[in-house]
mmCIF file of C-alpha atoms and ligand atoms in Angstrom:
data_model
loop_
_atom_site.group_PDB
_atom_site.id
_atom_site.type_symbol
_atom_site.label_atom_id
_atom_site.label_comp_id
_atom_site.label_asym_id
_atom_site.label_seq_id
_atom_site.Cartn_x
_atom_site.Cartn_y
_atom_site.Cartn_z
ATOM 1 C CA MET A 15 116.018 94.939 120.891
ATOM 2 C CA THR A 16 113.436 97.315 121.897
ATOM 3 C CA ARG A 17 111.095 98.723 119.386
ATOM 4 C CA ARG A 18 110.873 102.446 119.531
ATOM 5 C CA GLY A 19 109.600 103.538 116.183
ATOM 6 C CA LEU A 20 106.015 103.824 114.740
ATOM 7 C CA PHE A 21 105.015 101.248 111.964
ATOM 8 C CA ILE A 22 102.141 102.478 109.528
ATOM 9 C CA THR A 23 100.897 100.717 106.502
ATOM 10 C CA PHE A 24 98.783 101.524 103.528
ATOM 11 C CA GLU A 25 96.222 99.432 102.226
ATOM 12 C CA GLY A 26 93.650 99.515 99.372
ATOM 13 C CA SER A 27 92.526 97.574 96.219
ATOM 14 C CA ASP A 28 93.863 98.437 92.996
ATOM 15 C CA GLY A 29 93.248 102.075 91.746
ATOM 16 C CA SER A 30 92.353 103.285 95.416
ATOM 17 C CA GLY A 31 94.993 105.856 95.172
ATOM 18 C CA LYS A 32 96.660 104.594 98.384
ATOM 19 C CA SER A 33 100.115 105.014 96.759
ATOM 20 C CA THR A 34 99.258 108.634 96.033
ATOM 21 C CA GLN A 35 98.084 109.292 99.670
ATOM 22 C CA MET A 36 101.191 107.353 101.066
ATOM 23 C CA LYS A 37 103.453 109.797 99.419
ATOM 24 C CA LEU A 38 101.474 112.794 100.405
ATOM 25 C CA LEU A 39 101.771 111.422 104.243
ATOM 26 C CA VAL A 40 105.488 110.859 103.699
ATOM 27 C CA GLU A 41 105.986 114.262 102.668
ATOM 28 C CA ARG A 42 103.882 115.805 105.553
ATOM 29 C CA LEU A 43 105.994 113.685 108.000
ATOM 30 C CA LYS A 44 109.248 114.864 106.368
ATOM 31 C CA MET A 45 108.117 118.600 106.421
ATOM 32 C CA LEU A 46 107.699 118.197 110.166
ATOM 33 C CA GLY A 47 111.431 117.020 110.424
ATOM 34 C CA LEU A 48 110.307 113.394 111.521
ATOM 35 C CA PRO A 49 112.543 110.432 110.596
ATOM 36 C CA VAL A 50 110.674 108.354 107.812
ATOM 37 C CA THR A 51 111.793 105.278 106.025
ATOM 38 C CA GLU A 52 109.659 103.747 103.381
ATOM 39 C CA ASN A 53 108.787 100.364 101.830
ATOM 40 C CA GLN A 54 106.895 98.898 99.169
ATOM 41 C CA GLU A 55 105.557 95.331 98.749
ATOM 42 C CA PRO A 56 106.206 93.413 97.028
ATOM 43 C CA GLY A 57 109.458 95.216 96.322
ATOM 44 C CA GLY A 58 111.393 97.323 98.875
ATOM 45 C CA THR A 59 114.532 95.378 98.807
ATOM 46 C CA GLN A 60 116.664 94.102 95.827
ATOM 47 C CA ILE A 61 115.379 90.598 96.402
ATOM 48 C CA GLY A 62 111.969 91.879 96.741
ATOM 49 C CA ARG A 63 112.053 93.682 93.455
ATOM 50 C CA GLN A 64 113.142 90.277 91.790
ATOM 51 C CA ILE A 65 110.041 88.634 93.686
ATOM 52 C CA ARG A 66 107.703 91.359 92.314
ATOM 53 C CA ARG A 67 108.980 90.804 88.661
ATOM 54 C CA ILE A 68 108.035 86.957 89.256
ATOM 55 C CA MET A 69 104.831 87.846 90.758
ATOM 56 C CA LEU A 70 103.796 90.440 88.010
ATOM 57 C CA ASP A 71 105.070 88.648 84.834
ATOM 58 C CA PRO A 72 101.922 87.593 82.665
ATOM 59 C CA ALA A 73 103.609 84.572 81.724
ATOM 60 C CA HIS A 74 103.372 83.215 85.337
ATOM 61 C CA GLU A 75 99.450 83.438 84.903
ATOM 62 C CA GLU A 76 99.161 79.864 86.349
ATOM 63 C CA MET A 77 100.739 80.761 89.744
ATOM 64 C CA SER A 78 98.943 78.921 92.452
ATOM 65 C CA PRO A 79 97.455 81.069 95.443
ATOM 66 C CA MET A 80 100.097 79.226 97.764
ATOM 67 C CA THR A 81 103.078 80.178 95.688
ATOM 68 C CA GLU A 82 101.813 83.656 95.576
ATOM 69 C CA LEU A 83 101.458 83.707 99.353
ATOM 70 C CA LEU A 84 104.848 82.311 100.131
ATOM 71 C CA LEU A 85 106.528 84.728 97.401
ATOM 72 C CA MET A 86 104.739 87.588 99.275
ATOM 73 C CA PHE A 87 106.025 86.416 102.538
ATOM 74 C CA ALA A 88 109.690 85.761 101.099
ATOM 75 C CA SER A 89 109.703 89.316 100.106
ATOM 76 C CA ARG A 90 108.161 90.567 103.340
ATOM 77 C CA ALA A 91 110.745 88.620 105.513
ATOM 78 C CA GLN A 92 113.532 90.266 103.501
ATOM 79 C CA ALA A 93 112.018 93.753 103.981
ATOM 80 C CA ALA A 94 111.478 93.320 107.741
ATOM 81 C CA ALA A 95 115.281 92.174 108.026
ATOM 82 C CA GLU A 96 116.846 94.810 105.785
ATOM 83 C CA ILE A 97 114.520 97.748 106.265
ATOM 84 C CA ILE A 98 111.517 97.496 108.772
ATOM 85 C CA VAL A 99 113.169 96.342 111.832
ATOM 86 C CA PRO A 100 116.387 98.278 111.774
ATOM 87 C CA ALA A 101 114.483 101.581 111.170
ATOM 88 C CA LEU A 102 112.296 100.823 114.119
ATOM 89 C CA GLU A 103 115.068 100.159 116.258
ATOM 90 C CA ARG A 104 116.503 103.483 115.367
ATOM 91 C CA GLY A 105 113.090 105.000 116.415
ATOM 92 C CA GLU A 106 112.046 106.060 112.926
ATOM 93 C CA ILE A 107 108.628 106.002 111.379
ATOM 94 C CA VAL A 108 108.251 103.089 108.917
ATOM 95 C CA VAL A 109 105.585 103.553 106.154
ATOM 96 C CA SER A 110 104.880 100.632 103.776
ATOM 97 C CA ASP A 111 103.012 100.496 100.704
ATOM 98 C CA ARG A 112 100.813 97.175 101.603
ATOM 99 C CA PHE A 113 101.693 94.773 104.226
ATOM 100 C CA THR A 114 100.326 91.348 105.378
ATOM 101 C CA ASP A 115 96.718 92.805 105.238
ATOM 102 C CA SER A 116 97.120 92.772 101.371
ATOM 103 C CA THR A 117 98.039 88.798 101.715
ATOM 104 C CA LEU A 118 94.907 88.585 103.840
ATOM 105 C CA ALA A 119 92.751 90.293 101.347
ATOM 106 C CA TYR A 120 94.147 89.200 98.011
ATOM 107 C CA GLN A 121 95.314 85.723 98.794
ATOM 108 C CA GLY A 122 93.311 84.839 102.029
ATOM 109 C CA GLU A 123 89.980 86.168 100.944
ATOM 110 C CA ALA A 124 89.895 86.684 97.024
ATOM 111 C CA ARG A 125 91.909 83.559 96.348
ATOM 112 C CA GLY A 126 90.316 81.587 98.976
ATOM 113 C CA LEU A 127 93.332 80.365 101.087
ATOM 114 C CA GLY A 128 91.644 81.745 104.445
ATOM 115 C CA PHE A 129 92.824 84.096 107.027
ATOM 116 C CA GLU A 130 94.310 81.309 109.143
ATOM 117 C CA THR A 131 96.722 80.184 106.611
ATOM 118 C CA VAL A 132 98.007 83.709 105.880
ATOM 119 C CA LEU A 133 98.485 84.379 109.726
ATOM 120 C CA GLN A 134 100.559 81.017 110.014
ATOM 121 C CA ALA A 135 102.751 82.075 107.255
ATOM 122 C CA HIS A 136 102.968 85.736 108.903
ATOM 123 C CA ARG A 137 103.898 84.199 112.303
ATOM 124 C CA LEU A 138 106.594 82.016 110.615
ATOM 125 C CA ALA A 139 108.246 84.594 108.483
ATOM 126 C CA LEU A 140 107.762 87.684 110.660
ATOM 127 C CA GLY A 141 106.893 86.601 114.292
ATOM 128 C CA SER A 142 104.919 89.582 116.164
ATOM 129 C CA LEU A 143 105.808 92.196 113.636
ATOM 130 C CA LEU A 144 102.586 94.240 113.142
ATOM 131 C CA PRO A 145 101.731 97.600 111.961
ATOM 132 C CA ASP A 146 100.893 99.989 114.965
ATOM 133 C CA LEU A 147 98.303 101.550 112.451
ATOM 134 C CA THR A 148 96.936 100.583 108.965
ATOM 135 C CA VAL A 149 95.196 103.228 106.769
ATOM 136 C CA CYS A 150 93.040 101.295 104.121
ATOM 137 C CA ILE A 151 91.712 103.699 101.305
ATOM 138 C CA ASN A 152 88.168 102.605 100.675
ATOM 139 C CA ILE A 153 86.484 103.254 97.271
ATOM 140 C CA ASP A 154 84.098 101.739 95.026
ATOM 141 C CA VAL A 155 85.384 98.741 93.379
ATOM 142 C CA GLU A 156 83.938 99.742 89.946
ATOM 143 C CA ALA A 157 85.300 103.212 90.173
ATOM 144 C CA GLY A 158 88.631 101.865 91.182
ATOM 145 C CA LEU A 159 88.991 99.476 88.472
ATOM 146 C CA ALA A 160 87.929 102.104 86.033
ATOM 147 C CA ARG A 161 90.726 104.191 87.234
ATOM 148 C CA ALA A 162 93.195 101.503 87.241
ATOM 149 C CA HIS A 163 92.605 100.329 83.609
ATOM 150 C CA GLU A 164 91.749 103.343 81.849
ATOM 151 C CA ARG A 165 90.435 101.351 78.842
ATOM 152 C CA ASN A 166 87.205 100.578 77.155
ATOM 153 C CA SER A 167 86.765 97.404 74.932
ATOM 154 C CA GLU A 168 83.840 95.793 73.290
ATOM 155 C CA ASP A 169 85.764 92.691 72.758
ATOM 156 C CA GLU A 170 83.694 89.725 74.417
ATOM 157 C CA SER A 171 86.857 87.990 75.944
ATOM 158 C CA GLU A 172 87.926 91.309 77.320
ATOM 159 C CA ALA A 173 84.547 91.855 78.869
ATOM 160 C CA ARG A 174 84.470 88.521 80.299
ATOM 161 C CA LEU A 175 88.012 88.969 81.864
ATOM 162 C CA ASP A 176 86.777 92.562 83.292
ATOM 163 C CA ARG A 177 83.980 90.638 84.966
ATOM 164 C CA GLN A 178 86.277 88.366 86.573
ATOM 165 C CA ARG A 179 88.311 91.238 87.725
ATOM 166 C CA LEU A 180 85.124 92.829 89.120
ATOM 167 C CA ASP A 181 84.450 89.768 91.049
ATOM 168 C CA PHE A 182 87.956 89.279 92.283
ATOM 169 C CA HIS A 183 88.141 92.765 93.431
ATOM 170 C CA HIS A 184 84.748 92.628 95.227
ATOM 171 C CA ARG A 185 86.357 89.595 97.100
ATOM 172 C CA VAL A 186 89.345 91.692 98.027
ATOM 173 C CA SER A 187 87.229 94.483 99.060
ATOM 174 C CA ALA A 188 85.205 92.088 101.462
ATOM 175 C CA GLY A 189 88.599 90.814 102.881
ATOM 176 C CA TYR A 190 89.585 94.499 103.865
ATOM 177 C CA ARG A 191 86.202 94.862 105.387
ATOM 178 C CA ARG A 192 86.442 91.806 107.397
ATOM 179 C CA ILE A 193 89.837 92.867 108.609
ATOM 180 C CA ALA A 194 88.431 96.046 109.851
ATOM 181 C CA GLN A 195 85.767 94.049 111.810
ATOM 182 C CA ARG A 196 88.210 92.127 113.404
ATOM 183 C CA GLU A 197 90.703 94.799 114.239
ATOM 184 C CA PRO A 198 88.866 98.041 114.380
ATOM 185 C CA GLY A 199 91.612 99.753 116.379
ATOM 186 C CA ARG A 200 94.539 99.023 114.337
ATOM 187 C CA PHE A 201 92.827 98.968 110.945
ATOM 188 C CA ARG A 202 90.978 102.119 109.654
ATOM 189 C CA LEU A 203 88.908 102.316 106.669
ATOM 190 C CA VAL A 204 89.313 105.822 105.103
ATOM 191 C CA ASP A 205 86.742 107.014 102.488
ATOM 192 C CA GLY A 206 88.563 107.407 99.407
ATOM 193 C CA ALA A 207 86.205 109.613 97.588
ATOM 194 C CA GLY A 208 86.794 113.114 96.724
ATOM 195 C CA SER A 209 90.042 115.286 95.858
ATOM 196 C CA ARG A 210 93.497 114.181 96.878
ATOM 197 C CA GLU A 211 93.589 116.726 99.425
ATOM 198 C CA GLU A 212 90.204 115.806 100.904
ATOM 199 C CA VAL A 213 91.598 112.279 101.274
ATOM 200 C CA ALA A 214 94.933 113.260 102.770
ATOM 201 C CA GLU A 215 93.083 115.303 105.454
ATOM 202 C CA ARG A 216 91.007 111.975 106.416
ATOM 203 C CA VAL A 217 94.413 109.990 106.530
ATOM 204 C CA TRP A 218 95.969 112.812 108.590
ATOM 205 C CA ALA A 219 93.120 112.718 110.887
ATOM 206 C CA GLU A 220 93.962 109.118 111.668
ATOM 207 C CA ILE A 221 97.631 109.372 111.778
ATOM 208 C CA SER A 222 98.138 112.564 113.918
ATOM 209 C CA PRO A 223 96.796 111.426 117.148
ATOM 210 C CA LEU A 224 99.324 108.523 117.053
ATOM 211 C CA LEU A 225 102.270 111.206 116.557
ATOM 212 C CA SER A 226 100.830 113.223 119.595
ATOM 213 C CA GLU A 227 100.839 110.129 121.838
ATOM 214 C CA ARG A 228 104.392 109.360 120.840
ATOM 215 C CA ALA A 229 105.893 112.966 121.281
HETATM 216 P P1 TYD B 320 100.752 97.334 94.128
HETATM 217 O O1 TYD B 320 102.070 97.374 93.218
HETATM 218 O O2 TYD B 320 100.690 97.653 95.230
HETATM 219 O O3 TYD B 320 99.765 97.356 92.996
HETATM 220 P P2 TYD B 320 98.781 98.767 93.045
HETATM 221 O O4 TYD B 320 99.235 99.843 92.345
HETATM 222 O O5 TYD B 320 97.648 98.275 92.224
HETATM 223 O O6 TYD B 320 98.413 98.914 94.581
HETATM 224 O O7 TYD B 320 100.693 95.487 94.155
HETATM 225 C C1 TYD B 320 100.828 94.551 92.847
HETATM 226 C C2 TYD B 320 99.824 93.589 92.967
HETATM 227 O O8 TYD B 320 100.071 92.620 93.979
HETATM 228 C C3 TYD B 320 98.340 94.113 93.448
HETATM 229 O O9 TYD B 320 97.384 93.551 92.648
HETATM 230 C C4 TYD B 320 98.207 93.443 94.763
HETATM 231 C C5 TYD B 320 98.978 92.253 94.746
HETATM 232 N N1 TYD B 320 99.414 91.668 96.131
HETATM 233 C C6 TYD B 320 98.785 90.454 96.630
HETATM 234 O O10 TYD B 320 98.195 89.901 95.730
HETATM 235 N N2 TYD B 320 99.194 90.082 97.817
HETATM 236 C C7 TYD B 320 100.152 90.721 98.629
HETATM 237 O O11 TYD B 320 100.432 90.323 99.814
HETATM 238 C C8 TYD B 320 100.765 92.140 97.973
HETATM 239 C C9 TYD B 320 101.658 92.871 98.815
HETATM 240 C C10 TYD B 320 100.284 92.401 96.759
#
């Protein structure tokens, strides 16, 4: 089957505002009368939502990076089969909240599995399915975490956890920057500072040339 649609993904570390920006883009595309299908990872399908629950359950804190990686790709393979590929074949615009770049940044870089391991799993689970364009909302790590966990604790163990989190998110951010260096054409870092509307305009500036090309 030939692929006629357009595949756009959103990336960013926790608290970057990527999900809000994705919603704004989807609304804008729909206003233009374009056919849009949404996906979320992990999640998107019923099977994916079960996997998301396993992944985010605090009781599973000991989950190994490799288990995380395989769960992410299990969810993603299902989303590809059920949602992404059929919509692309119908010629629709598929917009996904996170995709393989998240696994590169979180499991590959931050949890230390390396890019090559993640890309191997991608090839096994998804073959050559890749986004046409990825928008990565780039914000200051500290500001993002403050936004994500609006909480202030003087408890020492909490402070230690926060430092670990900070370290982790610096590594996630470094992972995204590395992808941007490897694939500047597909993977666009968009400045997430400023109002929702300002950021939405920056996102639109990345997306609209692709739509004109397609028209
Ligand atoms: P998400 O619900 O998108 O969280 P947020 O609202 O912070 O964007 O993702 C849940 C968590 O799962 C998030 O911390 C990132 C992580 N994750 C990975 O570690 N690897 C992956 O491949 C994906 C898709 C998400």
